[in-house]
């Protein structure tokens, strides 16, 4: 085999093998901060962190601002998003001084904080967002969108989203 054939064969090999080196999965460190307690309407997700606990709650409990003080944040899961956008809850999200995270909402935080909009009326606004967060403290409003690595749905990419959410919750608690 001559030198040109060897180089050509090596290039073909690299073209076939190197595309397989890209990954649709991200391996990130776990959240190592303080223990946080999250109220959740829906089923708790599978997470890697041992310093995060979930307490199931109902929409009735959500209306009791006093009981919300036992949580560091509230998660509302996909199957509960239409009800979570009810106008009676918009005032709670804005006055609870607690971050709320809407899991698998493609509609941002708008249907949850605007009393005039229902969940179905708001078009999908961000197809690359797995979870949306909202926090209001007095007149200061913060919101976040958390996407999946390479927009690929996998357990490790979902766990990464939750880790980033936990870090956000801790940063709010420390301010």
Short mmCIF file of C-alpha atoms in Angstrom, two decimals:
data_model
loop_
_atom_site.label_atom_id
_atom_site.label_comp_id
_atom_site.label_asym_id
_atom_site.label_seq_id
_atom_site.Cartn_x
_atom_site.Cartn_y
_atom_site.Cartn_z
CA UNK A 1 0.00 0.00 0.00
CA UNK A 2 1.46 3.35 -0.95
CA UNK A 3 1.57 6.45 1.23
CA UNK A 4 -1.42 8.11 -0.51
CA UNK A 5 -3.62 5.03 0.00
CA UNK A 6 -2.67 4.85 3.66
CA UNK A 7 -3.55 8.52 4.23
CA UNK A 8 -6.83 8.13 2.33
CA UNK A 9 -7.73 5.05 4.37
CA UNK A 10 -6.88 6.88 7.60
CA UNK A 11 -9.06 9.85 6.59
CA UNK A 12 -11.99 7.56 5.76
CA UNK A 13 -11.60 5.84 9.11
CA UNK A 14 -11.61 9.18 10.93
CA UNK A 15 -14.71 10.33 9.06
CA UNK A 16 -16.54 7.19 10.13
CA UNK A 17 -15.39 7.09 13.75
CA UNK A 18 -15.23 10.74 14.85
CA UNK A 19 -18.93 11.55 14.41
CA UNK A 20 -19.59 8.88 17.02
CA UNK A 21 -17.50 10.84 19.51
CA UNK A 22 -20.11 13.55 19.91
CA UNK A 23 -22.52 13.03 22.76
CA UNK A 24 -26.10 14.01 23.39
CA UNK A 25 -25.59 13.50 27.11
CA UNK A 26 -23.94 15.79 29.60
CA UNK A 27 -22.24 14.64 32.75
CA UNK A 28 -22.32 17.42 35.33
CA UNK A 29 -21.63 17.46 39.05
CA UNK A 30 -24.50 17.06 41.47
CA UNK A 31 -25.90 19.92 43.53
CA UNK A 32 -23.89 19.93 46.78
CA UNK A 33 -25.46 22.94 48.49
CA UNK A 34 -27.67 23.18 51.55
CA UNK A 35 -30.63 20.86 52.00
CA UNK A 36 -33.69 22.18 50.20
CA UNK A 37 -37.33 21.20 50.51
CA UNK A 38 -39.54 21.48 47.45
CA UNK A 39 -43.31 21.32 47.44
CA UNK A 40 -44.53 19.47 44.36
CA UNK A 41 -47.88 19.24 42.68
CA UNK A 42 -47.57 16.01 40.72
CA UNK A 43 -45.10 13.17 40.96
CA UNK A 44 -41.58 13.90 42.22
CA UNK A 45 -38.86 13.47 39.61
CA UNK A 46 -35.94 11.09 39.79
CA UNK A 47 -32.91 13.09 40.89
CA UNK A 48 -29.33 12.29 41.87
CA UNK A 49 -29.11 14.59 44.87
CA UNK A 50 -29.57 13.33 48.42
CA UNK A 51 -29.82 16.82 49.88
CA UNK A 52 -33.11 17.67 48.14
CA UNK A 53 -36.47 16.42 49.34
CA UNK A 54 -39.92 16.71 47.81
CA UNK A 55 -43.19 17.04 49.71
CA UNK A 56 -46.33 16.40 47.75
CA UNK A 57 -48.89 19.15 47.92
CA UNK A 58 -52.25 20.07 46.39
CA UNK A 59 -53.63 23.18 44.76
CA UNK A 60 -55.66 23.78 47.93
CA UNK A 61 -52.41 23.86 49.92
CA UNK A 62 -50.92 26.20 47.32
CA UNK A 63 -53.58 28.78 48.21
CA UNK A 64 -52.42 28.83 51.84
CA UNK A 65 -49.53 31.31 51.79
CA UNK A 66 -48.67 30.52 55.40
CA UNK A 67 -48.05 26.83 54.65
CA UNK A 68 -45.77 27.74 51.74
CA UNK A 69 -43.17 29.01 54.20
CA UNK A 70 -42.02 25.42 54.84
CA UNK A 71 -40.75 25.13 51.25
CA UNK A 72 -37.75 26.56 49.45
CA UNK A 73 -39.58 26.31 46.10
CA UNK A 74 -42.61 24.74 44.44
CA UNK A 75 -42.60 22.52 41.34
CA UNK A 76 -45.69 21.94 39.23
CA UNK A 77 -45.50 19.04 36.80
CA UNK A 78 -46.65 18.86 33.19
CA UNK A 79 -50.01 17.20 33.78
CA UNK A 80 -50.98 19.96 36.26
CA UNK A 81 -49.97 22.98 34.17
CA UNK A 82 -53.44 23.83 32.77
CA UNK A 83 -54.90 24.01 36.27
CA UNK A 84 -51.82 25.86 37.57
CA UNK A 85 -52.58 28.63 35.06
CA UNK A 86 -55.93 29.36 36.72
CA UNK A 87 -56.39 33.04 37.51
CA UNK A 88 -56.74 32.34 41.25
CA UNK A 89 -53.09 31.20 41.36
CA UNK A 90 -51.46 34.13 39.52
CA UNK A 91 -51.57 36.30 42.65
CA UNK A 92 -49.98 33.50 44.68
CA UNK A 93 -47.03 33.12 42.28
CA UNK A 94 -46.45 36.86 42.49
CA UNK A 95 -46.85 37.32 46.25
CA UNK A 96 -45.48 34.12 47.83
CA UNK A 97 -41.82 35.27 47.68
CA UNK A 98 -41.01 31.73 46.67
CA UNK A 99 -39.70 30.47 43.32
CA UNK A 100 -42.10 28.38 41.24
CA UNK A 101 -40.95 25.98 38.55
CA UNK A 102 -43.26 24.74 35.83
CA UNK A 103 -41.90 21.43 34.59
CA UNK A 104 -42.14 20.76 30.85
CA UNK A 105 -43.98 24.00 30.13
CA UNK A 106 -43.29 25.28 26.63
CA UNK A 107 -45.26 28.44 27.35
CA UNK A 108 -42.81 30.30 29.58
CA UNK A 109 -44.21 31.75 32.81
CA UNK A 110 -46.84 33.96 31.11
CA UNK A 111 -49.98 31.80 31.50
CA UNK A 112 -49.22 31.40 35.19
CA UNK A 113 -48.70 35.05 36.10
CA UNK A 114 -51.15 36.82 33.78
CA UNK A 115 -54.64 36.53 35.24
CA UNK A 116 -56.23 37.21 31.84
CA UNK A 117 -54.63 34.25 30.04
CA UNK A 118 -55.47 30.58 30.21
CA UNK A 119 -52.89 27.89 29.56
CA UNK A 120 -54.45 26.95 26.23
CA UNK A 121 -54.54 30.56 24.99
CA UNK A 122 -50.79 31.00 25.20
CA UNK A 123 -48.89 29.56 22.25
CA UNK A 124 -45.78 27.49 22.76
CA UNK A 125 -43.05 30.07 23.18
CA UNK A 126 -39.90 28.04 23.71
CA UNK A 127 -39.57 24.58 22.28
CA UNK A 128 -36.11 24.17 23.74
CA UNK A 129 -37.13 24.69 27.38
CA UNK A 130 -37.70 21.74 29.69
CA UNK A 131 -38.62 23.81 32.76
CA UNK A 132 -39.53 27.44 33.42
CA UNK A 133 -38.98 29.24 36.70
CA UNK A 134 -40.60 32.38 38.11
CA UNK A 135 -39.83 34.39 41.23
CA UNK A 136 -41.17 37.74 42.36
CA UNK A 137 -40.01 39.54 45.47
CA UNK A 138 -41.80 42.87 45.80
CA UNK A 139 -41.38 44.47 42.36
CA UNK A 140 -38.33 42.46 41.37
CA UNK A 141 -39.23 39.71 38.91
CA UNK A 142 -36.90 36.93 37.84
CA UNK A 143 -37.60 34.13 35.42
CA UNK A 144 -35.55 31.31 33.97
CA UNK A 145 -35.71 28.75 31.23
CA UNK A 146 -33.85 25.46 31.55
CA UNK A 147 -33.13 23.51 28.40
CA UNK A 148 -31.87 19.99 27.88
CA UNK A 149 -28.30 19.51 26.72
CA UNK A 150 -28.34 19.36 22.89
CA UNK A 151 -32.16 19.35 23.18
CA UNK A 152 -31.98 15.59 23.80
CA UNK A 153 -34.38 13.95 26.22
CA UNK A 154 -32.39 11.56 28.41
CA UNK A 155 -32.32 10.82 32.12
CA UNK A 156 -28.88 12.39 32.60
CA UNK A 157 -29.91 15.56 30.74
CA UNK A 158 -33.09 15.83 32.83
CA UNK A 159 -31.07 15.32 36.02
CA UNK A 160 -28.78 18.15 34.86
CA UNK A 161 -31.80 20.46 34.51
CA UNK A 162 -32.88 19.67 38.07
CA UNK A 163 -29.35 20.27 39.36
CA UNK A 164 -29.33 23.72 37.76
CA UNK A 165 -32.76 24.45 39.24
CA UNK A 166 -31.53 23.45 42.72
CA UNK A 167 -28.58 25.82 42.32
CA UNK A 168 -31.00 28.61 41.38
CA UNK A 169 -33.13 27.88 44.45
CA UNK A 170 -30.09 28.04 46.71
CA UNK A 171 -28.97 31.33 45.16
CA UNK A 172 -32.40 32.85 45.85
CA UNK A 173 -32.39 31.60 49.43
CA UNK A 174 -28.97 33.11 50.07
CA UNK A 175 -30.00 36.62 48.98
#
